[in-house]
């Protein structure tokens, strides 16, 4: 499938690329000479490229190509009503795609971009309707990975990029995770090593007053409030971002939650045989280290046939709040964060 998509759109200068459908997608180190130009060419031809970011790997498509955007939804198995984040090369590019940029949004962008913050802003029709599910606002972000931003710059258009996993599954934080999740449904994987943050970006809805936190991440509420000089509210109304669904980011194993290591060990000891093998994750880890390793731990547990994972949930402060949020969703329960 991958090579046909490339050929159909006549990516002439990719003649040397062997997509290797039988063996998996083409994986290229992002630092390799030609990797950035190659990725931009694949995107320009309507192909899908897995891109490293500081949060998780994204499944990128050229925002302007309806066929490629449709392929993102198809490959992920994601409802088309769930909008995609628009990834920009530079904060200055926001002016071209936002209906207007308020002083508050400009302050946030200059404080946190490039970085793990997605800002929901009215797009005034500059973002195609299929990207945003027909909504008036789009989520914009400038990822921190400089090579990934070079790809976007070289393409000359923003890319849409959801996490490069099937819908509802665990986000990828390494190139190997992407290959394991998407196989040849992705045309090219840019390997930029493990994602340093390991959890998806913070999403802030800037279209409401006060602004609302739609998804906690590595940019903390306190940091947002200190730049804004105003409080940030909890989300209200219907789930506007599917990351807010109670069940998401889920492994195949049953995930049980505990508040401390002692409790986790007791749960482990009491498990009946049919719920084993089982393991504890997160014990003794700093919340930041737990964030960076969480998705790898969940994938590893599945790969090793672990039936029950018992997580020690960190207190919901700092990055611990995002870890607790993802653990709650991965366990199929509503978040511990106040809402
Ligand atoms: O860190 C991240 O944000 C990663 C990397 C690849 O950038 N991307 C990511 O994308 O997590 P995704 O599609 O897996 O999650 C995006 C979340 C979804 O919950 C989606 O509903 C919400 O953002 N979202 C995107 N655009 C939106 C919009 N216009 N209105 C409301 N929610 C939106
Ligand atoms: Mg996702």
mmCIF file of C-alpha atoms and ligand atoms in Angstrom:
data_model
loop_
_atom_site.group_PDB
_atom_site.id
_atom_site.type_symbol
_atom_site.label_atom_id
_atom_site.label_comp_id
_atom_site.label_asym_id
_atom_site.label_seq_id
_atom_site.Cartn_x
_atom_site.Cartn_y
_atom_site.Cartn_z
ATOM 1 C CA UNK A 1 0.000 0.000 0.000
ATOM 2 C CA UNK A 2 2.706 2.412 0.993
ATOM 3 C CA UNK A 3 4.649 2.327 -2.261
ATOM 4 C CA UNK A 4 1.487 2.591 -4.359
ATOM 5 C CA UNK A 5 0.528 5.772 -2.631
ATOM 6 C CA UNK A 6 3.955 7.180 -3.396
ATOM 7 C CA UNK A 7 3.859 6.123 -7.045
ATOM 8 C CA UNK A 8 0.338 7.264 -7.638
ATOM 9 C CA UNK A 9 1.341 10.787 -6.796
ATOM 10 C CA UNK A 10 4.502 10.550 -8.857
ATOM 11 C CA UNK A 11 7.222 11.134 -6.291
ATOM 12 C CA UNK A 12 9.852 11.003 -9.003
ATOM 13 C CA UNK A 13 12.922 11.620 -6.888
ATOM 14 C CA UNK A 14 12.029 8.797 -4.517
ATOM 15 C CA UNK A 15 13.010 6.154 -7.067
ATOM 16 C CA UNK A 16 15.767 5.013 -4.728
ATOM 17 C CA UNK A 17 13.412 4.447 -1.826
ATOM 18 C CA UNK A 18 12.481 0.873 -1.086
ATOM 19 C CA UNK A 19 9.363 0.983 1.045
ATOM 20 C CA UNK A 20 9.651 -2.756 1.662
ATOM 21 C CA UNK A 21 5.971 -3.518 2.182
ATOM 22 C CA UNK A 22 6.741 -7.078 3.233
ATOM 23 C CA UNK A 23 9.142 -6.026 5.955
ATOM 24 C CA UNK A 24 7.615 -2.884 7.381
ATOM 25 C CA UNK A 25 7.810 0.794 6.586
ATOM 26 C CA UNK A 26 10.982 2.578 5.600
ATOM 27 C CA UNK A 27 12.699 3.867 8.764
ATOM 28 C CA UNK A 28 15.275 6.646 8.434
ATOM 29 C CA UNK A 29 17.340 8.305 11.166
ATOM 30 C CA UNK A 30 16.192 11.896 11.253
ATOM 31 C CA UNK A 31 19.820 13.086 11.290
ATOM 32 C CA UNK A 32 20.724 11.206 8.081
ATOM 33 C CA UNK A 33 21.628 13.399 5.126
ATOM 34 C CA UNK A 34 18.572 13.767 2.935
ATOM 35 C CA UNK A 35 16.112 12.596 5.607
ATOM 36 C CA UNK A 36 14.392 15.967 5.872
ATOM 37 C CA UNK A 37 14.061 16.437 2.101
ATOM 38 C CA UNK A 38 12.850 12.851 1.732
ATOM 39 C CA UNK A 39 10.182 13.301 4.402
ATOM 40 C CA UNK A 40 9.018 16.570 2.832
ATOM 41 C CA UNK A 41 8.785 14.833 -0.569
ATOM 42 C CA UNK A 42 6.743 11.946 0.820
ATOM 43 C CA UNK A 43 4.384 14.419 2.504
ATOM 44 C CA UNK A 44 4.120 16.541 -0.641
ATOM 45 C CA UNK A 45 3.183 13.413 -2.580
ATOM 46 C CA UNK A 46 0.309 12.701 -0.204
ATOM 47 C CA UNK A 47 2.161 10.115 1.890
ATOM 48 C CA UNK A 48 2.134 9.669 5.663
ATOM 49 C CA UNK A 49 5.310 10.223 7.688
ATOM 50 C CA UNK A 50 5.811 9.378 11.355
ATOM 51 C CA UNK A 51 7.593 12.317 12.970
ATOM 52 C CA UNK A 52 9.382 12.476 16.317
ATOM 53 C CA UNK A 53 8.304 15.215 18.689
ATOM 54 C CA UNK A 54 9.210 15.937 22.291
ATOM 55 C CA UNK A 55 5.871 14.433 23.418
ATOM 56 C CA UNK A 56 5.056 11.353 21.311
ATOM 57 C CA UNK A 57 5.525 10.349 17.648
ATOM 58 C CA UNK A 58 2.970 11.894 15.297
ATOM 59 C CA UNK A 59 1.425 10.495 12.107
ATOM 60 C CA UNK A 60 1.950 13.464 9.826
ATOM 61 C CA UNK A 61 0.180 14.451 6.620
ATOM 62 C CA UNK A 62 0.326 17.631 4.542
ATOM 63 C CA UNK A 63 -2.580 19.706 5.873
ATOM 64 C CA UNK A 64 -3.485 20.827 2.334
ATOM 65 C CA UNK A 65 -4.000 17.313 0.942
ATOM 66 C CA UNK A 66 -7.507 15.987 1.511
ATOM 67 C CA UNK A 67 -6.460 12.495 0.440
ATOM 68 C CA UNK A 68 -3.613 12.403 2.949
ATOM 69 C CA UNK A 69 -5.763 13.817 5.768
ATOM 70 C CA UNK A 70 -8.395 11.174 4.980
ATOM 71 C CA UNK A 71 -5.651 8.519 5.095
ATOM 72 C CA UNK A 72 -4.666 9.659 8.608
ATOM 73 C CA UNK A 73 -8.207 9.050 9.878
ATOM 74 C CA UNK A 74 -8.412 5.729 8.008
ATOM 75 C CA UNK A 75 -5.057 4.422 9.234
ATOM 76 C CA UNK A 76 -5.761 5.415 12.820
ATOM 77 C CA UNK A 77 -9.298 4.063 12.684
ATOM 78 C CA UNK A 78 -10.336 7.394 14.144
ATOM 79 C CA UNK A 79 -13.780 9.000 13.741
ATOM 80 C CA UNK A 80 -13.565 11.966 11.358
ATOM 81 C CA UNK A 81 -15.329 14.092 13.963
ATOM 82 C CA UNK A 82 -12.190 13.953 16.149
ATOM 83 C CA UNK A 83 -10.057 16.871 14.939
ATOM 84 C CA UNK A 84 -6.309 16.800 14.294
ATOM 85 C CA UNK A 85 -3.657 19.078 15.767
ATOM 86 C CA UNK A 86 -2.064 21.460 13.247
ATOM 87 C CA UNK A 87 1.729 21.445 13.629
ATOM 88 C CA UNK A 88 3.562 24.619 12.592
ATOM 89 C CA UNK A 89 7.274 25.069 11.892
ATOM 90 C CA UNK A 90 7.470 28.401 13.738
ATOM 91 C CA UNK A 91 5.346 30.431 16.132
ATOM 92 C CA UNK A 92 5.243 33.253 13.548
ATOM 93 C CA UNK A 93 3.301 30.967 11.189
ATOM 94 C CA UNK A 94 0.301 31.184 13.511
ATOM 95 C CA UNK A 95 -0.659 34.545 12.033
ATOM 96 C CA UNK A 96 -1.303 32.891 8.670
ATOM 97 C CA UNK A 97 -3.703 30.301 10.097
ATOM 98 C CA UNK A 98 -5.447 31.906 13.072
ATOM 99 C CA UNK A 99 -8.407 34.237 12.489
ATOM 100 C CA UNK A 100 -6.697 36.606 14.920
ATOM 101 C CA UNK A 101 -4.003 36.279 17.534
ATOM 102 C CA UNK A 102 -4.913 37.884 20.839
ATOM 103 C CA UNK A 103 -2.207 39.373 23.070
ATOM 104 C CA UNK A 104 -2.781 36.532 25.565
ATOM 105 C CA UNK A 105 -2.270 33.867 22.892
ATOM 106 C CA UNK A 106 0.834 35.652 21.653
ATOM 107 C CA UNK A 107 2.252 35.631 25.175
ATOM 108 C CA UNK A 108 1.586 31.905 25.522
ATOM 109 C CA UNK A 109 3.112 31.143 22.117
ATOM 110 C CA UNK A 110 6.258 33.106 22.849
ATOM 111 C CA UNK A 111 6.597 31.559 26.310
ATOM 112 C CA UNK A 112 6.005 27.910 25.399
ATOM 113 C CA UNK A 113 6.656 27.399 21.654
ATOM 114 C CA UNK A 114 8.423 25.400 20.457
ATOM 115 C CA UNK A 115 7.135 23.048 23.139
ATOM 116 C CA UNK A 116 4.456 20.666 24.393
ATOM 117 C CA UNK A 117 1.465 23.037 24.314
ATOM 118 C CA UNK A 118 -1.455 22.937 21.843
ATOM 119 C CA UNK A 119 -3.577 26.079 21.667
ATOM 120 C CA UNK A 120 -7.175 25.922 20.503
ATOM 121 C CA UNK A 121 -7.790 29.081 18.441
ATOM 122 C CA UNK A 122 -10.425 30.135 15.877
ATOM 123 C CA UNK A 123 -8.994 29.514 12.412
ATOM 124 C CA UNK A 124 -11.393 31.651 10.380
ATOM 125 C CA UNK A 125 -11.489 29.098 7.551
ATOM 126 C CA UNK A 126 -7.687 28.874 7.082
ATOM 127 C CA UNK A 127 -7.644 25.270 8.262
ATOM 128 C CA UNK A 128 -9.502 22.764 6.038
ATOM 129 C CA UNK A 129 -12.825 21.570 7.454
ATOM 130 C CA UNK A 130 -11.805 17.895 7.301
ATOM 131 C CA UNK A 131 -8.892 18.595 9.684
ATOM 132 C CA UNK A 132 -11.096 20.123 12.373
ATOM 133 C CA UNK A 133 -14.293 18.131 11.862
ATOM 134 C CA UNK A 134 -15.981 21.330 10.663
ATOM 135 C CA UNK A 135 -15.249 23.191 13.917
ATOM 136 C CA UNK A 136 -14.436 26.898 14.041
ATOM 137 C CA UNK A 137 -11.329 26.373 16.188
ATOM 138 C CA UNK A 138 -8.164 24.389 15.454
ATOM 139 C CA UNK A 139 -5.518 23.164 17.877
ATOM 140 C CA UNK A 140 -2.101 24.546 16.906
ATOM 141 C CA UNK A 141 1.305 23.578 18.179
ATOM 142 C CA UNK A 142 4.984 24.102 17.344
ATOM 143 C CA UNK A 143 6.836 20.899 18.276
ATOM 144 C CA UNK A 144 10.264 21.192 19.885
ATOM 145 C CA UNK A 145 12.127 18.710 17.650
ATOM 146 C CA UNK A 146 14.180 20.936 15.354
ATOM 147 C CA UNK A 147 14.523 18.357 12.561
ATOM 148 C CA UNK A 148 10.770 17.789 12.550
ATOM 149 C CA UNK A 149 10.261 21.530 12.273
ATOM 150 C CA UNK A 150 12.709 21.544 9.354
ATOM 151 C CA UNK A 151 10.522 18.949 7.619
ATOM 152 C CA UNK A 152 7.454 21.176 8.058
ATOM 153 C CA UNK A 153 9.395 24.224 6.873
ATOM 154 C CA UNK A 154 10.750 22.368 3.872
ATOM 155 C CA UNK A 155 7.233 21.162 2.978
ATOM 156 C CA UNK A 156 6.006 24.756 3.073
ATOM 157 C CA UNK A 157 2.774 23.818 4.848
ATOM 158 C CA UNK A 158 1.686 22.815 8.325
ATOM 159 C CA UNK A 159 1.229 19.105 8.930
ATOM 160 C CA UNK A 160 -1.600 17.498 10.824
ATOM 161 C CA UNK A 161 -0.290 14.902 13.242
ATOM 162 C CA UNK A 162 -2.247 12.806 15.685
ATOM 163 C CA UNK A 163 -0.289 10.340 17.787
ATOM 164 C CA UNK A 164 0.976 7.570 15.493
ATOM 165 C CA UNK A 165 -1.062 4.726 17.005
ATOM 166 C CA UNK A 166 -4.422 3.120 16.279
ATOM 167 C CA UNK A 167 -7.378 4.955 17.842
ATOM 168 C CA UNK A 168 -7.739 4.341 21.581
ATOM 169 C CA UNK A 169 -4.378 2.582 21.884
ATOM 170 C CA UNK A 170 -1.135 3.557 23.565
ATOM 171 C CA UNK A 171 0.780 6.468 21.973
ATOM 172 C CA UNK A 172 4.236 5.682 20.520
ATOM 173 C CA UNK A 173 7.349 7.163 22.104
ATOM 174 C CA UNK A 174 9.914 5.381 19.889
ATOM 175 C CA UNK A 175 10.181 4.650 16.157
ATOM 176 C CA UNK A 176 9.871 0.938 16.973
ATOM 177 C CA UNK A 177 6.511 1.614 18.674
ATOM 178 C CA UNK A 178 5.280 3.308 15.484
ATOM 179 C CA UNK A 179 6.307 0.335 13.343
ATOM 180 C CA UNK A 180 4.673 -2.084 15.789
ATOM 181 C CA UNK A 181 1.426 -0.047 15.755
ATOM 182 C CA UNK A 182 1.075 0.933 12.110
ATOM 183 C CA UNK A 183 3.216 -1.497 10.093
ATOM 184 C CA UNK A 184 3.189 -0.496 6.408
ATOM 185 C CA UNK A 185 0.254 1.882 6.814
ATOM 186 C CA UNK A 186 2.856 4.596 7.303
ATOM 187 C CA UNK A 187 5.097 5.415 4.333
ATOM 188 C CA UNK A 188 8.151 6.641 6.207
ATOM 189 C CA UNK A 189 9.204 6.682 9.855
ATOM 190 C CA UNK A 190 11.692 9.336 10.929
ATOM 191 C CA UNK A 191 13.606 7.923 13.870
ATOM 192 C CA UNK A 192 14.512 10.676 16.300
ATOM 193 C CA UNK A 193 15.089 8.412 19.307
ATOM 194 C CA UNK A 194 12.856 8.201 22.378
ATOM 195 C CA UNK A 195 10.511 11.156 23.012
ATOM 196 C CA UNK A 196 11.841 13.029 26.056
ATOM 197 C CA UNK A 197 8.477 14.031 27.578
ATOM 198 C CA UNK A 198 6.614 10.832 26.741
ATOM 199 C CA UNK A 199 3.063 12.187 27.181
ATOM 200 C CA UNK A 200 0.925 14.147 24.711
ATOM 201 C CA UNK A 201 0.901 17.950 24.738
ATOM 202 C CA UNK A 202 -1.089 20.088 27.115
ATOM 203 C CA UNK A 203 -4.219 21.367 25.285
ATOM 204 C CA UNK A 204 -5.563 24.795 26.233
ATOM 205 C CA UNK A 205 -8.839 26.155 24.827
ATOM 206 C CA UNK A 206 -8.124 29.859 24.326
ATOM 207 C CA UNK A 207 -11.529 30.565 22.724
ATOM 208 C CA UNK A 208 -13.328 30.750 26.074
ATOM 209 C CA UNK A 209 -12.953 33.086 29.023
ATOM 210 C CA UNK A 210 -11.464 31.919 31.311
ATOM 211 C CA UNK A 211 -9.361 29.633 29.121
ATOM 212 C CA UNK A 212 -9.892 25.920 29.784
ATOM 213 C CA UNK A 213 -7.415 23.082 30.168
ATOM 214 C CA UNK A 214 -8.632 20.300 27.854
ATOM 215 C CA UNK A 215 -5.706 17.937 28.423
ATOM 216 C CA UNK A 216 -2.958 18.136 31.070
ATOM 217 C CA UNK A 217 0.614 17.730 29.850
ATOM 218 C CA UNK A 218 4.162 18.872 30.465
ATOM 219 C CA UNK A 219 3.246 22.556 30.257
ATOM 220 C CA UNK A 220 1.618 22.969 33.659
ATOM 221 C CA UNK A 221 -1.508 24.916 34.581
ATOM 222 C CA UNK A 222 0.509 26.999 37.037
ATOM 223 C CA UNK A 223 2.943 27.940 34.261
ATOM 224 C CA UNK A 224 0.081 28.917 31.943
ATOM 225 C CA UNK A 225 -1.554 30.978 34.694
ATOM 226 C CA UNK A 226 1.660 32.731 35.535
ATOM 227 C CA UNK A 227 2.205 33.817 31.901
ATOM 228 C CA UNK A 228 -1.462 34.788 31.479
ATOM 229 C CA UNK A 229 -1.782 36.479 34.847
ATOM 230 C CA UNK A 230 -5.238 34.887 34.973
ATOM 231 C CA UNK A 231 -6.714 31.591 36.142
ATOM 232 C CA UNK A 232 -7.178 28.615 33.822
ATOM 233 C CA UNK A 233 -10.452 26.713 34.289
ATOM 234 C CA UNK A 234 -11.375 23.054 34.136
ATOM 235 C CA UNK A 235 -13.234 21.935 30.991
ATOM 236 C CA UNK A 236 -17.003 22.312 30.934
ATOM 237 C CA UNK A 237 -19.693 20.849 28.723
ATOM 238 C CA UNK A 238 -19.358 17.890 26.419
ATOM 239 C CA UNK A 239 -16.084 16.214 25.782
ATOM 240 C CA UNK A 240 -14.636 18.524 23.172
ATOM 241 C CA UNK A 241 -11.333 16.719 22.864
ATOM 242 C CA UNK A 242 -11.467 12.940 22.576
ATOM 243 C CA UNK A 243 -8.449 12.717 24.843
ATOM 244 C CA UNK A 244 -11.057 13.555 27.480
ATOM 245 C CA UNK A 245 -12.938 10.320 26.873
ATOM 246 C CA UNK A 246 -12.858 8.170 29.981
ATOM 247 C CA UNK A 247 -11.219 5.260 28.158
ATOM 248 C CA UNK A 248 -8.205 6.039 25.987
ATOM 249 C CA UNK A 249 -4.501 5.284 25.735
ATOM 250 C CA UNK A 250 -5.366 1.734 26.762
ATOM 251 C CA UNK A 251 -3.105 -1.327 26.754
ATOM 252 C CA UNK A 252 -4.436 -4.880 26.273
ATOM 253 C CA UNK A 253 -3.534 -5.755 29.872
ATOM 254 C CA UNK A 254 -5.927 -4.858 32.683
ATOM 255 C CA UNK A 255 -4.558 -1.757 34.373
ATOM 256 C CA UNK A 256 -5.208 -1.396 38.109
ATOM 257 C CA UNK A 257 -4.384 1.773 40.005
ATOM 258 C CA UNK A 258 -2.929 2.209 43.464
ATOM 259 C CA UNK A 259 -1.857 5.231 45.440
ATOM 260 C CA UNK A 260 1.400 3.869 46.859
ATOM 261 C CA UNK A 261 3.848 1.039 46.401
ATOM 262 C CA UNK A 262 2.691 -0.873 49.492
ATOM 263 C CA UNK A 263 -0.867 -0.960 48.216
ATOM 264 C CA UNK A 264 0.345 -1.996 44.746
ATOM 265 C CA UNK A 265 2.321 -4.914 46.222
ATOM 266 C CA UNK A 266 -0.708 -6.037 48.243
ATOM 267 C CA UNK A 267 -2.920 -5.960 45.144
ATOM 268 C CA UNK A 268 -0.248 -7.958 43.306
ATOM 269 C CA UNK A 269 -0.027 -10.558 46.075
ATOM 270 C CA UNK A 270 -3.821 -11.009 46.164
ATOM 271 C CA UNK A 271 -4.328 -11.474 42.422
ATOM 272 C CA UNK A 272 -5.932 -14.775 41.425
ATOM 273 C CA UNK A 273 -3.982 -16.998 39.035
ATOM 274 C CA UNK A 274 -6.093 -16.180 36.003
ATOM 275 C CA UNK A 275 -5.090 -12.488 36.310
ATOM 276 C CA UNK A 276 -1.373 -13.325 36.230
ATOM 277 C CA UNK A 277 1.332 -12.772 35.151
ATOM 278 C CA UNK A 278 1.197 -9.293 36.674
ATOM 279 C CA UNK A 279 3.609 -6.494 37.418
ATOM 280 C CA UNK A 280 3.863 -3.166 39.251
ATOM 281 C CA UNK A 281 4.928 -0.027 37.346
ATOM 282 C CA UNK A 282 5.871 3.437 38.565
ATOM 283 C CA UNK A 283 7.152 2.384 42.010
ATOM 284 C CA UNK A 284 9.943 4.678 43.169
ATOM 285 C CA UNK A 285 9.981 6.737 39.973
ATOM 286 C CA UNK A 286 10.046 10.525 39.814
ATOM 287 C CA UNK A 287 6.849 11.642 38.031
ATOM 288 C CA UNK A 288 8.899 13.031 35.095
ATOM 289 C CA UNK A 289 10.709 9.713 34.664
ATOM 290 C CA UNK A 290 7.410 7.845 34.960
ATOM 291 C CA UNK A 291 5.923 10.105 32.249
ATOM 292 C CA UNK A 292 8.851 9.403 29.913
ATOM 293 C CA UNK A 293 8.659 5.629 30.423
ATOM 294 C CA UNK A 294 4.902 5.057 30.916
ATOM 295 C CA UNK A 295 3.921 4.160 27.350
ATOM 296 C CA UNK A 296 6.997 1.976 26.900
ATOM 297 C CA UNK A 297 6.081 0.109 30.111
ATOM 298 C CA UNK A 298 2.508 -0.457 28.955
ATOM 299 C CA UNK A 299 3.642 -1.690 25.526
ATOM 300 C CA UNK A 300 6.300 -3.921 27.068
ATOM 301 C CA UNK A 301 3.733 -5.463 29.393
ATOM 302 C CA UNK A 302 1.541 -6.324 26.395
ATOM 303 C CA UNK A 303 4.509 -7.680 24.418
ATOM 304 C CA UNK A 304 5.458 -9.914 27.334
ATOM 305 C CA UNK A 305 1.945 -11.273 27.814
ATOM 306 C CA UNK A 306 1.406 -9.569 31.190
ATOM 307 C CA UNK A 307 -2.294 -9.800 32.060
ATOM 308 C CA UNK A 308 -2.447 -7.246 34.878
ATOM 309 C CA UNK A 309 -0.418 -4.082 35.361
ATOM 310 C CA UNK A 310 -0.668 -2.318 38.713
ATOM 311 C CA UNK A 311 0.433 1.310 38.523
ATOM 312 C CA UNK A 312 1.474 3.472 41.438
ATOM 313 C CA UNK A 313 -0.319 6.726 40.556
ATOM 314 C CA UNK A 314 1.719 9.825 41.455
ATOM 315 C CA UNK A 315 0.067 12.757 43.217
ATOM 316 C CA UNK A 316 -1.750 14.936 40.632
ATOM 317 C CA UNK A 317 0.666 17.867 40.897
ATOM 318 C CA UNK A 318 3.230 19.051 38.329
ATOM 319 C CA UNK A 319 3.756 16.519 35.526
ATOM 320 C CA UNK A 320 2.221 13.975 37.946
ATOM 321 C CA UNK A 321 -1.169 15.381 36.999
ATOM 322 C CA UNK A 322 -0.732 14.336 33.344
ATOM 323 C CA UNK A 323 0.629 10.930 34.384
ATOM 324 C CA UNK A 324 -2.358 10.393 36.697
ATOM 325 C CA UNK A 325 -4.742 11.530 33.950
ATOM 326 C CA UNK A 326 -3.335 9.074 31.368
ATOM 327 C CA UNK A 327 -3.272 6.244 33.907
ATOM 328 C CA UNK A 328 -6.922 6.855 34.744
ATOM 329 C CA UNK A 329 -7.877 6.819 31.071
ATOM 330 C CA UNK A 330 -5.683 3.832 30.274
ATOM 331 C CA UNK A 331 -7.489 1.994 33.074
ATOM 332 C CA UNK A 332 -10.823 2.972 31.499
ATOM 333 C CA UNK A 333 -11.832 5.239 34.344
ATOM 334 C CA UNK A 334 -12.491 8.946 34.584
ATOM 335 C CA UNK A 335 -9.602 11.234 35.493
ATOM 336 C CA UNK A 336 -8.423 11.905 39.014
ATOM 337 C CA UNK A 337 -7.903 15.527 38.047
ATOM 338 C CA UNK A 338 -10.603 17.807 39.404
ATOM 339 C CA UNK A 339 -13.234 18.626 36.762
HETATM 340 O O1 LIG B 1 1.629 15.888 21.802
HETATM 341 C C1 LIG B 1 0.716 15.856 20.981
HETATM 342 O O2 LIG B 1 -0.228 16.675 20.998
HETATM 343 C C2 LIG B 1 0.777 14.772 19.896
HETATM 344 C C3 LIG B 1 1.993 15.044 19.013
HETATM 345 C C4 LIG B 1 2.085 14.120 17.832
HETATM 346 O O3 LIG B 1 1.988 16.376 18.603
HETATM 347 N N1 LIG B 1 -0.427 14.737 19.150
HETATM 348 C C5 LIG B 1 -1.574 14.249 19.673
HETATM 349 O O4 LIG B 1 -2.619 14.235 18.778
HETATM 350 O O5 LIG B 1 -1.680 13.836 20.807
HETATM 351 P P1 LIG B 1 -3.945 13.398 19.002
HETATM 352 O O6 LIG B 1 -4.712 13.572 17.739
HETATM 353 O O7 LIG B 1 -3.589 12.012 19.386
HETATM 354 O O8 LIG B 1 -4.676 14.130 20.155
HETATM 355 C C6 LIG B 1 -5.151 15.419 19.891
HETATM 356 C C7 LIG B 1 -6.248 15.801 20.825
HETATM 357 C C8 LIG B 1 -7.497 15.008 20.592
HETATM 358 O O9 LIG B 1 -8.053 14.725 21.850
HETATM 359 C C9 LIG B 1 -8.350 15.958 19.784
HETATM 360 O O10 LIG B 1 -9.701 15.769 19.948
HETATM 361 C C10 LIG B 1 -7.916 17.301 20.327
HETATM 362 O O11 LIG B 1 -6.566 17.162 20.542
HETATM 363 N N2 LIG B 1 -8.142 18.325 19.317
HETATM 364 C C11 LIG B 1 -7.430 18.556 18.207
HETATM 365 N N3 LIG B 1 -7.960 19.555 17.487
HETATM 366 C C12 LIG B 1 -9.041 19.982 18.176
HETATM 367 C C13 LIG B 1 -10.037 20.969 17.938
HETATM 368 N N4 LIG B 1 -10.019 21.726 16.851
HETATM 369 N N5 LIG B 1 -11.028 21.110 18.854
HETATM 370 C C14 LIG B 1 -11.055 20.322 19.964
HETATM 371 N N6 LIG B 1 -10.145 19.345 20.232
HETATM 372 C C15 LIG B 1 -9.160 19.187 19.354
HETATM 373 MG MG1 LIG B 2 -3.735 10.247 20.401
#
